Amino acid sequence: MLWHDLWHDRDFRRLWLGQTLSQLGEHTSLVVLPLTAVLTLGAGAAELGALRAAGQAPLLLLPLLVGAWVDRRRTVPLLVRSDLARAIALGAAAAAGLVGALGLPGLYTVAIAVGALSVLFDVAYQTSLVRLVPAGQLAYGNSALEASRSSAQTGGPALGGALVSLVSAPIAAAACAAAFAGSALAAGRISRPEAAPVAPDAVRPPMVRQVGEGLRFAARQPALRALGLASAAFQFTFSAAMTVQLLYLPRVLHLSGTEIGLALAATGPGALLGSLLAARLPGRVGYGPLLVTAAAVGDGVLLCVPALPGPSALTFPALLAVQFGFGAGGQLVNVMTMAVRQALAPAGMQGRAAATLTFAGMGTTPLGSLLGGALAQTWGLRPAFVVAAAGMLLSPLVMALSPLARLGRTLPG
């Protein structure tokens, strides 16, 4: 009955549709921009690392301020404006590409703009769900949004790789822009007043104080503190591994842009499976054991990629299986960590709690991208991939040594 009630809520459907289109645009652009640099502009390891770091730099600089800002404002206008701006940025890139004026500096600029706006949208939509949906339906709302994100993980890379290879980079960028424009249109139709009041400016505490409150809240909660550390370890090493992988797949395994997109898209079905398992397994085996196991299996499976011998009939199917396993384990961890954070943070702290954990984890990604590019250029692609993928096992190790490993079948709060 709860699923029925939620699905017949028009405003939730509008939020869900907007978030789905936005995730599709985001996951498509995450493949389109690097593949454009590698396959069209001939970027090397250091240049690709710099491009990925440029897109990820806002994750280091903005999440804490964005979290405090979102807690002070209504979220729906933020969803609309952030995706309209992303549509404009990628539309400009498409126009520049069509007239032959798109180069690496332009890609850096677009990557920074899209990255900054993605921080705003991601914090705002998570907070918007808490404000628009009754507490008893949050688990179902989270499941629906995570399922749509999983679908975008499937469709986005495949679409981006195919468009760059079969049509052109400008058309691929235009497709991303169209998805963001559709998201803004859907979110703009949400009509329900948000549950959380927005205080007048005169009674709002200073933003710096609110940022500090969010940091202190996360630091004083042992489970949230462990999530931040584990996320930082994962995102740093995964960003390095992904930078190397985007060079390794075309230059060592000799895969086309379409094959690369399809391989990366295999994380989507895996993530969908992870979402389904996350609704059932924690109540049977406990959040703690499942978090540690899913992280260890999902992260460890990427070590199989540098073990592939090279181009052969088995290479592409093996790569699909690896990415599927990575997606399943990663999504299990994503859903459970979101549940832990939402259970421990009060309503007025949701935006800052989400932003603090985003800052702790995703803030390390630009440094990881730069490291991946440097390792690939200095050591070669296969040794760099082995080191980066092995480093990803630090994340489940942090979880295993923390209070997270002792979480039971129900969450506190």
Coordinates of C-alpha atoms in Angstrom, one line a residue:
M1 CA 0.0 0.0 0.0
L2 CA 2.9 2.4 0.7
W3 CA 4.3 1.8 -2.7
H4 CA 0.8 2.4 -4.2
D5 CA 0.4 5.7 -2.3
L6 CA 3.9 6.9 -3.2
W7 CA 3.6 6.1 -6.9
H8 CA 0.2 8.0 -7.0
D9 CA 1.8 11.1 -5.5
R10 CA 2.2 13.4 -8.6
D11 CA 4.9 15.5 -7.0
F12 CA 7.0 12.5 -6.1
R13 CA 6.7 11.3 -9.7
R14 CA 7.9 14.7 -10.9
L15 CA 10.9 14.6 -8.5
W16 CA 11.6 11.0 -9.6
L17 CA 11.4 11.9 -13.3
G18 CA 13.6 14.9 -12.9
Q19 CA 16.2 13.0 -10.9
T20 CA 16.2 10.2 -13.5
L21 CA 16.8 12.5 -16.4
S22 CA 19.4 14.4 -14.5
Q23 CA 21.2 11.2 -13.6
L24 CA 21.1 10.1 -17.2
G25 CA 22.6 13.4 -18.3
E26 CA 25.3 13.2 -15.6
H27 CA 26.3 9.6 -16.2
T28 CA 26.4 10.2 -20.0
S29 CA 28.5 13.3 -19.6
L30 CA 31.0 11.5 -17.3
V31 CA 31.8 9.3 -20.3
V32 CA 31.3 11.8 -23.1
L33 CA 33.9 14.4 -21.8
P34 CA 36.8 11.9 -21.2
L35 CA 36.1 9.9 -24.4
T36 CA 36.0 13.2 -26.3
A37 CA 39.4 14.1 -24.9
V38 CA 41.0 10.6 -25.5
L39 CA 39.4 9.6 -28.8
T40 CA 38.8 12.9 -30.5
L41 CA 41.5 15.3 -29.1
G42 CA 44.2 12.7 -28.4
A43 CA 44.7 13.5 -24.7
G44 CA 47.4 11.7 -22.8
A45 CA 47.4 10.3 -19.3
A46 CA 48.3 13.6 -17.6
E47 CA 45.8 15.6 -19.6
L48 CA 43.0 13.1 -18.9
G49 CA 43.9 13.1 -15.2
A50 CA 43.7 16.9 -15.3
L51 CA 40.4 16.9 -17.1
R52 CA 38.8 14.5 -14.6
A53 CA 40.3 16.5 -11.7
A54 CA 38.8 19.7 -13.1
G55 CA 35.3 18.1 -13.1
Q56 CA 35.8 16.7 -9.6
A57 CA 37.4 19.8 -8.0
P58 CA 34.0 21.3 -6.9
L59 CA 33.6 18.2 -4.8
L60 CA 36.6 19.3 -2.8
L61 CA 35.5 23.0 -2.5
L62 CA 31.7 23.2 -2.5
P63 CA 29.8 20.4 -0.6
L64 CA 30.0 21.9 2.9
L65 CA 28.8 25.3 1.8
V66 CA 26.1 23.8 -0.5
G67 CA 24.8 21.6 2.4
A68 CA 24.4 24.6 4.7
W69 CA 22.9 26.6 1.8
V70 CA 20.4 23.9 0.9
D71 CA 19.2 23.6 4.6
R72 CA 18.3 27.3 4.4
R73 CA 16.3 27.3 1.2
R74 CA 13.6 25.5 -0.7
T75 CA 15.1 22.7 -2.8
V76 CA 12.9 22.7 -5.9
P77 CA 14.1 26.0 -7.4
L78 CA 17.7 24.7 -6.8
L79 CA 16.9 21.6 -8.8
V80 CA 15.5 23.6 -11.7
R81 CA 18.3 26.2 -11.8
S82 CA 21.2 23.7 -11.5
D83 CA 20.0 21.6 -14.4
L84 CA 19.1 24.5 -16.6
A85 CA 22.7 25.8 -16.1
R86 CA 24.2 22.3 -16.9
A87 CA 22.1 22.2 -20.0
I88 CA 23.5 25.6 -21.1
A89 CA 27.1 24.6 -20.4
L90 CA 26.9 21.4 -22.4
G91 CA 24.9 23.1 -25.1
A92 CA 27.7 25.6 -25.4
A93 CA 30.2 22.7 -25.7
A94 CA 28.1 21.1 -28.4
A95 CA 27.9 24.4 -30.4
A96 CA 31.7 24.9 -30.1
G97 CA 32.3 21.3 -31.3
L98 CA 30.1 21.7 -34.3
V99 CA 32.1 24.7 -35.5
G100 CA 35.5 23.0 -34.7
A101 CA 36.3 25.3 -31.8
L102 CA 36.2 22.7 -29.0
G103 CA 39.6 22.0 -27.4
L104 CA 40.9 20.8 -24.1
P105 CA 40.6 24.2 -22.4
G106 CA 37.0 24.3 -23.3
L107 CA 36.5 20.8 -22.0
Y108 CA 38.1 21.8 -18.7
T109 CA 35.7 24.8 -18.4
V110 CA 32.6 22.7 -19.1
A111 CA 33.8 19.9 -16.7
I112 CA 34.2 22.4 -13.9
A113 CA 30.8 24.0 -14.4
V114 CA 29.0 20.7 -14.7
G115 CA 30.8 19.3 -11.6
A116 CA 29.9 22.3 -9.5
L117 CA 26.3 22.2 -10.5
S118 CA 26.2 18.4 -9.9
V119 CA 27.1 19.0 -6.3
L120 CA 24.2 21.4 -5.9
F121 CA 21.7 19.1 -7.6
D122 CA 22.8 15.9 -5.7
V123 CA 22.6 17.5 -2.3
A124 CA 19.3 19.3 -3.1
Y125 CA 17.5 16.2 -4.5
Q126 CA 18.4 14.1 -1.4
T127 CA 17.1 16.8 0.9
S128 CA 14.0 17.4 -1.3
L129 CA 13.0 13.8 -0.9
V130 CA 13.0 14.1 2.9
R131 CA 10.9 17.3 2.8
L132 CA 8.4 16.1 0.2
V133 CA 7.8 12.4 1.3
P134 CA 6.4 11.3 4.7
A135 CA 8.9 9.5 6.9
G136 CA 7.1 6.2 6.6
Q137 CA 7.6 6.2 2.8
L138 CA 11.3 7.4 2.7
A139 CA 12.6 3.8 2.3
Y140 CA 10.4 3.4 -0.8
G141 CA 11.3 6.8 -2.1
N142 CA 15.1 6.1 -1.7
S143 CA 14.7 2.7 -3.4
A144 CA 12.9 4.3 -6.4
L145 CA 15.5 7.1 -6.8
E146 CA 18.4 4.6 -6.4
A147 CA 16.8 2.3 -9.0
S148 CA 16.6 5.3 -11.5
R149 CA 20.2 6.1 -10.7
S150 CA 21.1 2.5 -11.5
S151 CA 19.2 2.7 -14.8
A152 CA 21.1 5.9 -15.6
Q153 CA 24.4 4.1 -14.9
T154 CA 23.4 1.6 -17.5
G155 CA 22.0 3.9 -20.2
G156 CA 24.3 6.8 -19.7
P157 CA 27.7 5.3 -20.4
A158 CA 26.3 3.1 -23.3
L159 CA 24.6 6.1 -24.8
G160 CA 27.7 8.4 -24.4
G161 CA 30.1 5.9 -25.8
A162 CA 27.9 5.1 -28.8
L163 CA 27.3 8.7 -29.6
V164 CA 30.9 9.7 -29.4
S165 CA 31.9 6.7 -31.6
L166 CA 29.1 6.6 -34.1
V167 CA 27.9 10.2 -34.5
S168 CA 30.1 12.9 -32.9
A169 CA 31.2 14.4 -29.7
P170 CA 29.1 17.5 -30.2
I171 CA 25.9 15.4 -30.7
A172 CA 26.8 13.5 -27.5
A173 CA 27.2 16.7 -25.6
A174 CA 23.8 18.0 -27.0
A175 CA 22.1 14.8 -25.8
C176 CA 23.4 15.5 -22.3
A177 CA 22.1 19.0 -22.5
A178 CA 18.7 17.8 -23.5
A179 CA 18.5 15.4 -20.6
F180 CA 19.3 18.2 -18.1
A181 CA 16.7 20.5 -19.7
G182 CA 14.0 17.8 -19.4
S183 CA 15.0 17.3 -15.7
A184 CA 14.5 21.0 -15.0
L185 CA 11.1 21.0 -16.7
A186 CA 9.9 18.0 -14.6
A187 CA 11.2 19.3 -11.3
G188 CA 9.7 22.7 -12.0
R189 CA 6.2 21.2 -12.0
I190 CA 6.5 20.1 -8.3
S191 CA 3.8 22.1 -6.6
R192 CA 3.6 20.9 -3.0
P193 CA 5.1 23.2 -0.3
E194 CA 8.1 21.7 1.4
A195 CA 7.7 20.3 4.9
A196 CA 10.8 22.0 6.3
P197 CA 10.2 25.7 6.9
V198 CA 12.6 28.2 5.5
A199 CA 13.5 30.8 8.2
P200 CA 13.7 34.5 7.3
D201 CA 17.2 35.8 6.8
A202 CA 17.0 37.7 10.1
V203 CA 16.8 34.6 12.2
R204 CA 19.1 32.4 10.2
P205 CA 22.4 31.6 11.9
P206 CA 25.6 32.5 9.9
M207 CA 26.4 30.0 7.2
V208 CA 29.8 29.3 8.6
R209 CA 28.3 28.3 11.9
Q210 CA 25.9 26.0 10.1
V211 CA 28.8 24.4 8.2
G212 CA 30.6 23.9 11.5
E213 CA 27.6 22.3 13.0
G214 CA 27.4 19.8 10.2
L215 CA 31.1 18.9 10.5
R216 CA 30.8 18.5 14.3
F217 CA 27.7 16.4 14.0
A218 CA 29.3 14.0 11.6
A219 CA 32.6 13.9 13.5
R220 CA 30.9 13.1 16.8
Q221 CA 28.8 10.2 15.4
P222 CA 31.1 7.2 15.3
A223 CA 29.2 5.5 12.5
L224 CA 29.1 8.7 10.3
R225 CA 32.8 9.4 11.0
A226 CA 33.6 5.9 9.8
L227 CA 31.5 6.3 6.7
G228 CA 33.4 9.5 5.9
L229 CA 36.8 7.8 6.2
A230 CA 35.7 4.7 4.2
S231 CA 34.2 6.9 1.5
A232 CA 37.4 9.0 1.3
A233 CA 39.5 5.9 0.9
F234 CA 37.2 4.5 -1.8
Q235 CA 36.7 7.7 -3.8
F236 CA 40.4 8.6 -3.8
T237 CA 41.6 5.2 -5.1
F238 CA 38.6 4.6 -7.4
S239 CA 39.2 7.9 -9.1
A240 CA 42.8 7.0 -9.7
A241 CA 41.7 3.5 -11.0
M242 CA 39.0 5.0 -13.3
T243 CA 41.4 7.5 -14.8
V244 CA 43.8 4.7 -15.7
Q245 CA 40.9 2.5 -16.9
L246 CA 39.7 5.1 -19.4
L247 CA 43.2 4.8 -21.0
Y248 CA 43.7 1.1 -20.4
L249 CA 40.5 0.0 -22.2
P250 CA 41.2 1.7 -25.6
R251 CA 45.0 1.5 -25.6
V252 CA 45.8 -1.9 -24.0
L253 CA 42.6 -3.9 -24.6
H254 CA 41.9 -2.0 -27.9
L255 CA 38.1 -1.5 -27.2
S256 CA 36.1 1.0 -29.3
G257 CA 34.2 3.8 -27.7
T258 CA 30.9 1.9 -28.0
E259 CA 32.5 -1.2 -26.3
I260 CA 33.9 1.0 -23.5
G261 CA 30.5 2.6 -23.0
L262 CA 28.7 -0.8 -22.9
A263 CA 31.3 -2.2 -20.5
L264 CA 31.0 0.7 -18.1
A265 CA 27.2 0.5 -18.5
A266 CA 27.3 -3.1 -17.1
T267 CA 27.6 -1.5 -13.7
G268 CA 24.0 -0.4 -14.1
P269 CA 22.3 -3.8 -14.1
G270 CA 24.7 -4.8 -11.3
A271 CA 23.6 -1.7 -9.4
L272 CA 19.9 -2.6 -10.0
L273 CA 20.6 -6.0 -8.4
G274 CA 22.4 -4.3 -5.6
S275 CA 19.3 -2.0 -5.0
L276 CA 17.0 -5.0 -4.8
L277 CA 19.3 -6.9 -2.5
A278 CA 19.7 -3.8 -0.2
A279 CA 15.9 -3.9 0.4
R280 CA 16.1 -7.5 1.7
L281 CA 19.5 -8.5 3.0
P282 CA 20.2 -6.0 5.8
G283 CA 17.2 -7.4 7.8
R284 CA 18.5 -10.9 7.5
V285 CA 22.3 -10.6 7.9
G286 CA 22.7 -7.2 9.5
Y287 CA 23.9 -3.9 8.1
G288 CA 27.4 -4.2 9.4
P289 CA 28.4 -7.6 8.0
L290 CA 26.7 -6.8 4.7
L291 CA 28.5 -3.4 4.3
V292 CA 31.9 -4.9 4.8
T293 CA 31.3 -7.9 2.6
A294 CA 29.7 -5.9 -0.2
A295 CA 32.5 -3.3 -0.2
A296 CA 35.3 -6.0 -0.2
V297 CA 33.7 -8.0 -3.1
G298 CA 32.7 -5.0 -5.1
D299 CA 36.0 -3.2 -4.8
G300 CA 38.2 -6.3 -5.1
V301 CA 36.7 -7.4 -8.4
L302 CA 38.3 -4.5 -10.3
L303 CA 41.7 -6.2 -9.8
C304 CA 40.5 -8.7 -12.5
V305 CA 40.7 -5.9 -15.2
P306 CA 44.5 -5.5 -15.3
A307 CA 44.8 -9.3 -15.1
L308 CA 43.1 -9.6 -18.5
P309 CA 45.8 -10.7 -21.0
G310 CA 44.8 -8.4 -23.9
P311 CA 42.5 -8.4 -26.9
S312 CA 40.7 -11.7 -27.2
A313 CA 37.3 -13.2 -27.6
L314 CA 36.9 -13.5 -23.8
T315 CA 38.1 -10.0 -23.0
F316 CA 34.8 -8.1 -23.5
P317 CA 32.5 -10.7 -21.8
A318 CA 35.0 -10.8 -18.8
L319 CA 35.0 -7.1 -18.6
L320 CA 31.2 -7.0 -18.5
A321 CA 31.1 -9.5 -15.7
V322 CA 33.7 -7.5 -13.7
Q323 CA 31.7 -4.2 -14.1
F324 CA 28.5 -6.0 -13.2
G325 CA 30.0 -7.3 -9.9
F326 CA 31.4 -3.9 -9.1
G327 CA 28.0 -2.3 -9.7
A328 CA 26.2 -4.8 -7.5
G329 CA 28.6 -4.5 -4.6
G330 CA 28.9 -0.7 -4.9
Q331 CA 25.1 -0.2 -4.9
L332 CA 24.6 -2.3 -1.9
V333 CA 27.1 -0.1 -0.1
N334 CA 25.5 3.1 -1.4
V335 CA 21.9 2.3 -0.3
M336 CA 23.0 1.1 3.1
T337 CA 25.2 4.1 3.8
M338 CA 22.4 6.4 2.8
A339 CA 20.0 4.6 5.2
V340 CA 22.6 4.9 8.0
R341 CA 23.0 8.6 7.4
Q342 CA 19.3 9.3 7.1
A343 CA 18.6 7.3 10.3
L344 CA 21.2 9.2 12.3
A345 CA 20.6 12.8 11.1
P346 CA 17.6 14.9 12.2
A347 CA 15.5 16.6 9.6
G348 CA 17.2 20.0 10.0
M349 CA 20.6 18.4 9.5
Q350 CA 19.9 16.2 6.4
G351 CA 21.4 18.6 3.9
R352 CA 24.5 19.2 5.9
A353 CA 25.0 15.6 6.8
A354 CA 24.7 14.6 3.2
A355 CA 27.1 17.4 2.1
T356 CA 29.6 16.6 4.9
L357 CA 29.9 12.9 3.8
T358 CA 30.1 14.1 0.2
F359 CA 32.9 16.4 1.1
A360 CA 34.7 13.7 3.1
G361 CA 34.5 11.2 0.3
M362 CA 34.1 12.9 -3.1
G363 CA 36.4 15.7 -2.1
T364 CA 39.4 13.3 -2.6
T365 CA 38.5 12.5 -6.2
P366 CA 40.4 15.3 -8.0
L367 CA 43.6 14.2 -6.1
G368 CA 42.9 10.6 -7.1
S369 CA 42.5 11.5 -10.7
L370 CA 45.7 13.4 -10.8
L371 CA 47.5 10.5 -9.1
G372 CA 46.0 8.0 -11.6
G373 CA 47.3 10.1 -14.5
A374 CA 50.7 10.5 -12.9
L375 CA 51.0 6.8 -12.2
A376 CA 50.0 5.8 -15.7
Q377 CA 52.5 8.2 -17.2
T378 CA 55.3 7.1 -15.0
W379 CA 54.8 3.4 -14.4
G380 CA 52.7 2.3 -17.4
L381 CA 49.0 1.5 -17.6
R382 CA 49.0 -2.1 -16.2
P383 CA 51.1 -1.5 -13.1
A384 CA 49.2 1.8 -12.4
F385 CA 45.9 -0.1 -12.6
V386 CA 47.0 -2.8 -10.2
V387 CA 48.2 -0.3 -7.6
A388 CA 45.0 1.8 -7.8
A389 CA 42.6 -1.2 -7.8
A390 CA 44.4 -2.8 -4.8
G391 CA 44.2 0.5 -2.9
M392 CA 40.4 0.4 -3.2
L393 CA 40.4 -2.4 -0.6
L394 CA 41.3 0.2 2.1
S395 CA 37.6 1.1 2.2
P396 CA 36.3 -2.2 3.4
L397 CA 39.2 -2.4 5.8
V398 CA 38.2 0.9 7.4
M399 CA 34.6 -0.4 7.7
A400 CA 35.7 -3.7 9.3
L401 CA 37.7 -1.9 12.0
S402 CA 34.9 0.6 12.8
P403 CA 31.5 0.6 14.6
L404 CA 29.9 0.1 11.2
A405 CA 30.9 -3.6 11.3
R406 CA 28.8 -4.0 14.4
L407 CA 25.5 -2.5 13.0
G408 CA 22.7 -5.1 13.4
R409 CA 19.5 -5.8 11.5
T410 CA 17.9 -2.5 12.5
L411 CA 19.3 1.0 12.5
P412 CA 19.2 3.3 15.5
G413 CA 17.0 6.4 15.5

